[in-house]
Coordinates of N, CA and C in Angstrom, one line a residue:
X10 N 88.6 -5.3 189.0 CA 89.6 -4.7 188.2 C 89.4 -5.1 186.7
X11 N 88.4 -5.8 186.4 CA 88.2 -6.2 185.0 C 88.1 -5.1 184.0
X12 N 87.5 -4.0 184.3 CA 87.4 -2.9 183.4 C 88.6 -1.9 183.3
X13 N 89.6 -2.2 184.1 CA 90.8 -1.3 184.1 C 91.6 -1.5 182.9
X14 N 92.4 -0.5 182.6 CA 93.4 -0.6 181.5 C 94.3 -1.8 181.8
X15 N 94.7 -2.6 180.8 CA 95.5 -3.7 181.0 C 97.0 -3.3 181.2
X16 N 97.7 -4.1 181.9 CA 99.2 -3.9 182.0 C 99.7 -4.0 180.6
X17 N 100.6 -3.0 180.3 CA 101.2 -2.9 178.9 C 100.4 -2.0 178.0
X18 N 99.2 -1.6 178.4 CA 98.3 -0.8 177.5 C 98.8 0.7 177.7
X19 N 98.7 1.5 176.6 CA 99.0 2.9 176.7 C 97.9 3.6 177.5
X20 N 98.3 4.4 178.4 CA 97.3 5.2 179.3 C 96.9 6.4 178.5
X21 N 95.6 6.8 178.6 CA 95.2 8.0 178.0 C 95.9 9.3 178.6
X22 N 96.3 10.1 177.7 CA 97.0 11.3 178.1 C 95.9 12.3 178.7
X23 N 96.3 13.3 179.4 CA 95.4 14.3 179.9 C 96.1 15.6 180.1
X24 N 95.4 16.7 180.1 CA 95.8 18.0 180.4 C 94.7 18.6 181.3
X25 N 94.9 18.7 182.6 CA 93.8 19.1 183.5 C 94.3 20.2 184.4
X26 N 93.4 21.0 184.9 CA 93.8 22.1 185.8 C 94.2 21.6 187.2
X27 N 95.1 22.3 187.8 CA 95.5 22.1 189.2 C 94.7 23.0 190.1
X28 N 94.4 22.6 191.3 CA 93.6 23.4 192.2 C 94.4 24.7 192.5
X29 N 93.6 25.7 192.9 CA 94.1 27.0 193.4 C 94.7 27.8 192.3
X30 N 94.3 27.6 191.0 CA 94.7 28.4 189.9 C 96.2 28.2 189.6
X31 N 96.8 27.0 189.8 CA 98.2 26.8 189.5 C 98.5 26.4 188.1
X32 N 97.5 26.5 187.2 CA 97.7 26.2 185.8 C 97.4 24.7 185.5
X33 N 97.5 24.4 184.3 CA 97.2 23.0 183.8 C 98.4 22.1 184.0
X34 N 98.2 20.8 184.1 CA 99.3 19.9 184.2 C 99.0 18.7 183.2
X35 N 100.0 18.4 182.4 CA 99.8 17.3 181.4 C 100.6 16.1 181.9
X36 N 99.9 14.9 181.7 CA 100.6 13.7 182.0 C 101.9 13.5 181.3
X37 N 102.0 13.9 180.0 CA 103.2 13.8 179.2 C 104.3 14.6 179.9
X38 N 104.0 15.7 180.4 CA 105.0 16.6 181.1 C 105.6 15.8 182.3
X39 N 104.8 15.1 183.1 CA 105.3 14.4 184.2 C 106.1 13.2 183.8
X40 N 105.7 12.5 182.7 CA 106.4 11.3 182.3 C 107.8 11.6 181.8
X41 N 108.0 12.7 181.2 CA 109.3 13.1 180.6 C 110.4 13.1 181.7
X42 N 110.0 13.5 182.9 CA 111.0 13.8 183.9 C 111.2 12.6 184.9
X43 N 110.4 11.5 184.7 CA 110.4 10.4 185.8 C 110.6 9.0 185.2
X44 N 111.1 8.1 186.0 CA 111.2 6.7 185.7 C 109.8 6.1 185.6
X45 N 108.9 6.6 186.5 CA 107.5 6.1 186.5 C 106.7 7.2 187.2
X46 N 105.4 7.2 186.9 CA 104.4 8.1 187.5 C 103.2 7.3 188.0
X47 N 102.9 7.5 189.2 CA 101.7 6.9 189.8 C 100.5 7.9 189.6
X48 N 99.5 7.4 189.0 CA 98.3 8.2 188.8 C 97.2 7.6 189.7
X49 N 96.8 8.5 190.7 CA 95.9 8.1 191.8 C 94.6 8.8 191.5
X50 N 93.5 8.0 191.4 CA 92.2 8.5 191.3 C 91.5 8.5 192.6
X51 N 90.9 9.6 193.0 CA 90.4 9.8 194.4 C 89.3 10.9 194.4
X52 N 88.6 10.9 195.5 CA 87.7 12.1 195.8 C 87.7 12.3 197.3
X53 N 87.4 13.5 197.8 CA 87.6 13.9 199.2 C 86.7 13.1 200.1
X54 N 85.5 12.7 199.7 CA 84.6 12.0 200.6 C 84.9 10.5 200.7
X55 N 86.0 10.0 200.1 CA 86.3 8.6 200.1 C 87.2 8.2 201.2
X56 N 86.6 7.5 202.2 CA 87.4 7.1 203.4 C 88.7 6.3 203.1
X57 N 88.7 5.4 202.1 CA 90.0 4.7 201.8 C 91.0 5.7 201.2
X58 N 90.5 6.6 200.4 CA 91.4 7.6 199.8 C 92.0 8.5 200.9
X59 N 91.3 8.9 201.9 CA 91.8 9.7 203.0 C 92.8 9.0 203.8
X60 N 92.6 7.6 203.9 CA 93.6 6.8 204.6 C 94.9 6.6 203.8
X61 N 94.7 6.5 202.5 CA 95.8 6.3 201.6 C 96.8 7.5 201.4
X62 N 96.2 8.7 201.3 CA 97.0 9.9 201.0 C 98.2 10.1 201.9
X63 N 98.1 10.0 203.2 CA 99.4 10.2 204.0 C 100.5 9.2 203.7
X64 N 100.1 8.0 203.3 CA 101.0 7.0 202.9 C 101.6 7.3 201.6
X65 N 100.8 7.8 200.6 CA 101.3 8.2 199.3 C 102.3 9.3 199.5
X66 N 102.0 10.3 200.4 CA 102.9 11.4 200.6 C 104.2 10.9 201.1
X67 N 104.2 9.9 202.0 CA 105.5 9.4 202.6 C 106.3 8.7 201.4
X68 N 105.6 7.9 200.6 CA 106.3 7.3 199.5 C 106.8 8.3 198.5
X69 N 106.1 9.3 198.2 CA 106.5 10.4 197.4 C 107.7 11.1 197.9
X70 N 107.7 11.5 199.2 CA 108.8 12.1 199.8 C 110.1 11.2 199.8
X71 N 109.9 10.0 200.0 CA 111.0 9.0 200.0 C 111.6 8.8 198.6
X72 N 110.7 8.7 197.6 CA 111.2 8.2 196.2 C 111.2 9.3 195.1
X73 N 110.7 10.5 195.3 CA 110.6 11.4 194.2 C 112.0 11.8 193.7
X74 N 113.0 11.8 194.5 CA 114.4 12.1 194.0 C 115.0 10.9 193.3
X75 N 114.3 9.7 193.4 CA 114.8 8.5 192.7 C 114.0 8.2 191.4
X76 N 113.2 9.1 191.0 CA 112.5 9.0 189.7 C 111.0 8.8 189.8
X77 N 110.4 8.9 191.0 CA 108.9 8.7 191.1 C 108.2 10.0 190.9
X78 N 107.2 10.0 190.1 CA 106.2 11.1 190.0 C 104.9 10.6 190.5
X79 N 104.1 11.5 191.1 CA 102.7 11.1 191.5 C 101.8 12.3 190.9
X80 N 100.7 11.9 190.4 CA 99.6 12.9 190.2 C 98.3 12.3 190.6
X81 N 97.6 13.0 191.5 CA 96.4 12.6 192.0 C 95.2 13.2 191.3
X82 N 94.4 12.5 190.6 CA 93.3 13.0 189.8 C 92.1 13.0 190.7
X83 N 91.6 14.2 191.0 CA 90.4 14.3 191.8 C 89.2 14.1 191.0
X84 N 88.2 13.3 191.5 CA 87.0 13.1 190.8 C 85.9 13.9 191.6
X85 N 85.1 14.7 190.9 CA 83.9 15.2 191.4 C 84.0 16.5 192.3
X86 N 85.0 16.7 193.1 CA 85.1 17.8 194.0 C 85.4 19.1 193.4
X87 N 85.0 20.2 194.0 CA 85.3 21.6 193.6 C 86.7 21.9 193.9
X88 N 87.2 22.9 193.2 CA 88.6 23.5 193.5 C 88.7 23.8 195.0
X89 N 87.7 24.5 195.6 CA 87.8 24.9 197.0 C 87.9 23.7 197.9
X90 N 87.1 22.6 197.7 CA 87.2 21.4 198.5 C 88.6 20.8 198.4
X91 N 89.1 20.7 197.2 CA 90.4 20.0 197.0 C 91.5 20.9 197.6
X92 N 91.5 22.2 197.4 CA 92.5 23.0 198.0 C 92.5 22.9 199.5
X93 N 91.3 22.9 200.2 CA 91.2 22.8 201.6 C 91.7 21.4 202.0
X94 N 91.3 20.3 201.3 CA 91.8 19.0 201.7 C 93.3 18.9 201.6
X95 N 93.9 19.4 200.6 CA 95.4 19.3 200.5 C 96.1 20.0 201.6
X96 N 95.6 21.2 201.9 CA 96.2 22.0 203.0 C 96.0 21.4 204.3
X97 N 94.8 20.8 204.7 CA 94.6 20.2 205.9 C 95.5 19.0 206.2
X98 N 95.8 18.3 205.1 CA 96.6 17.0 205.2 C 98.0 17.2 204.8
X99 N 98.4 18.4 204.5 CA 99.8 18.7 204.2 C 100.3 17.8 203.0
X100 N 99.5 17.7 202.0 CA 99.9 16.9 200.8 C 100.5 17.9 199.8
X101 N 101.7 17.5 199.2 CA 102.3 18.4 198.3 C 102.7 17.7 196.9
X102 N 102.2 16.5 196.7 CA 102.4 15.9 195.4 C 101.4 16.6 194.4
X103 N 101.6 16.6 193.1 CA 100.7 17.2 192.2 C 99.3 16.6 192.2
X104 N 98.4 17.5 192.1 CA 96.9 17.1 192.0 C 96.3 17.9 190.9
X105 N 95.4 17.2 190.2 CA 94.6 17.8 189.1 C 93.1 17.6 189.4
X106 N 92.3 18.5 188.8 CA 90.9 18.4 189.0 C 90.3 17.7 187.8
X107 N 89.6 16.5 188.0 CA 89.0 15.8 186.9 C 87.7 16.3 186.5
X108 N 87.1 17.1 187.3 CA 85.8 17.8 187.0 C 84.6 17.1 187.7
X109 N 83.4 17.8 187.6 CA 82.2 17.3 188.2 C 81.8 16.0 187.5
X110 N 80.9 15.3 188.1 CA 80.4 14.0 187.6 C 80.1 14.0 186.1
X111 N 79.4 15.0 185.6 CA 78.9 15.0 184.2 C 80.1 15.3 183.3
X112 N 81.2 15.8 183.8 CA 82.3 16.2 182.9 C 83.5 15.3 183.2
X113 N 83.4 14.3 184.1 CA 84.5 13.5 184.6 C 84.7 12.3 183.6
X114 N 85.4 12.6 182.5 CA 85.6 11.6 181.5 C 86.9 10.8 181.6
X115 N 87.9 11.4 182.3 CA 89.1 10.7 182.5 C 89.0 9.4 183.2
X116 N 88.2 9.4 184.3 CA 88.0 8.1 185.1 C 87.4 7.0 184.2
X117 N 86.5 7.4 183.3 CA 85.9 6.4 182.4 C 87.0 5.9 181.4
X118 N 87.8 6.8 180.9 CA 88.8 6.4 180.0 C 89.8 5.4 180.6
X119 N 90.0 5.5 181.9 CA 90.9 4.6 182.7 C 90.2 3.4 183.2
X120 N 88.9 3.4 183.1 CA 88.1 2.2 183.6 C 87.9 2.3 185.1
X121 N 87.9 3.5 185.7 CA 87.8 3.6 187.1 C 86.3 3.5 187.5
X122 N 86.1 2.5 188.4 CA 84.7 2.4 189.0 C 84.7 2.3 190.5
X123 N 85.9 2.3 191.1 CA 86.0 2.3 192.6 C 87.2 3.2 193.0
X124 N 87.2 3.7 194.2 CA 88.2 4.6 194.6 C 88.8 4.1 195.9
X125 N 90.1 4.3 196.1 CA 91.0 4.8 195.1 C 91.4 3.7 194.1
X126 N 91.8 4.2 192.9 CA 92.4 3.3 191.9 C 93.7 4.0 191.5
X127 N 94.7 3.1 191.4 CA 96.1 3.6 191.1 C 96.6 2.9 189.9
X128 N 97.3 3.7 189.1 CA 98.1 3.1 187.9 C 99.5 3.6 188.1
X129 N 100.4 2.7 187.8 CA 101.8 3.1 187.7 C 102.2 3.0 186.2
X130 N 102.6 4.1 185.7 CA 102.9 4.3 184.3 C 104.4 4.4 184.1
X131 N 105.0 3.8 183.0 CA 106.4 3.9 182.7 C 106.5 5.2 181.9
X132 N 107.8 5.6 181.6 CA 108.1 6.9 180.9 C 107.5 6.9 179.5
X133 N 107.1 5.7 179.0 CA 106.5 5.6 177.6 C 105.0 5.8 177.7
X134 N 104.4 5.9 179.0 CA 103.0 6.1 179.1 C 102.2 4.8 179.2
X135 N 102.9 3.7 179.2 CA 102.2 2.4 179.3 C 102.1 1.9 180.7
X136 N 101.0 1.2 181.0 CA 100.7 0.7 182.3 C 101.7 -0.3 182.8
X137 N 102.4 -0.1 183.9 CA 103.3 -1.1 184.5 C 102.6 -1.9 185.5
X138 N 101.6 -1.3 186.2 CA 100.9 -1.9 187.3 C 99.6 -1.1 187.6
X139 N 98.6 -1.8 188.1 CA 97.4 -1.1 188.5 C 96.7 -1.8 189.7
X140 N 96.0 -1.1 190.4 CA 95.3 -1.7 191.6 C 94.2 -0.8 192.1
X141 N 93.2 -1.5 192.7 CA 92.1 -0.8 193.3 C 92.3 -0.9 194.8
X142 N 92.0 0.2 195.5 CA 92.3 0.2 196.9 C 93.8 0.5 197.1
X143 N 94.3 0.3 198.3 CA 95.7 0.7 198.5 C 96.4 -0.5 199.2
X144 N 97.4 -1.1 198.4 CA 98.2 -2.2 198.9 C 99.6 -1.7 198.8
X145 N 100.2 -1.2 199.9 CA 101.5 -0.6 199.8 C 102.6 -1.6 199.4
X146 N 102.4 -2.9 199.8 CA 103.4 -3.9 199.5 C 103.5 -4.2 198.0
X147 N 102.4 -4.4 197.4 CA 102.4 -4.6 195.9 C 102.8 -3.4 195.1
X148 N 102.4 -2.2 195.7 CA 102.8 -1.0 195.0 C 104.3 -0.8 195.1
X149 N 104.9 -1.0 196.2 CA 106.4 -0.9 196.4 C 107.1 -1.9 195.5
X150 N 106.5 -3.1 195.3 CA 107.1 -4.1 194.4 C 107.1 -3.6 193.0
X151 N 106.0 -3.0 192.6 CA 105.9 -2.5 191.2 C 106.9 -1.3 191.0
X152 N 107.0 -0.5 192.1 CA 108.0 0.6 192.0 C 109.4 0.1 191.8
X153 N 109.7 -0.9 192.6 CA 111.1 -1.6 192.6 C 111.3 -2.2 191.2
X154 N 110.3 -2.8 190.6 CA 110.4 -3.4 189.3 C 110.6 -2.3 188.2
X155 N 110.1 -1.1 188.5 CA 110.3 0.0 187.6 C 111.7 0.7 187.8
X156 N 112.5 0.2 188.8 CA 113.8 0.8 189.1 C 113.8 1.9 190.1
X157 N 112.7 2.0 190.8 CA 112.6 3.0 191.9 C 112.6 2.3 193.2
X158 N 113.7 2.5 193.9 CA 113.9 1.9 195.3 C 114.3 2.9 196.3

């Protein structure tokens, strides 16, 4: 976790395409509407990511009406792969395409070197919590600390 953005640091903004031609999505747009936004970095061939997503969907379903936003930033995969992945797993939280390896600059800006990596951002865009891998207990504590229960 050494290279990750520090808690309290401003997170880099982004405007990235959503799969299936749904248009672009900006981080600032999500932050305006929520108490906190979880930014999840993943790719389809990542076993821990595949294990994490159903649990993130459950958390999203449970807490989205209480101020939680989620955006999953896909690294490396094509639009077609991501669209199929989301449909097969019945995931409906927002997803954006980070681009192929040579164009995948957002992960570098966030210091991502392992997957999944998660950041919880406050409405001001600053990092409230970050973690590599999926630890639901510490994530839920961070959400509660952000006023999302």
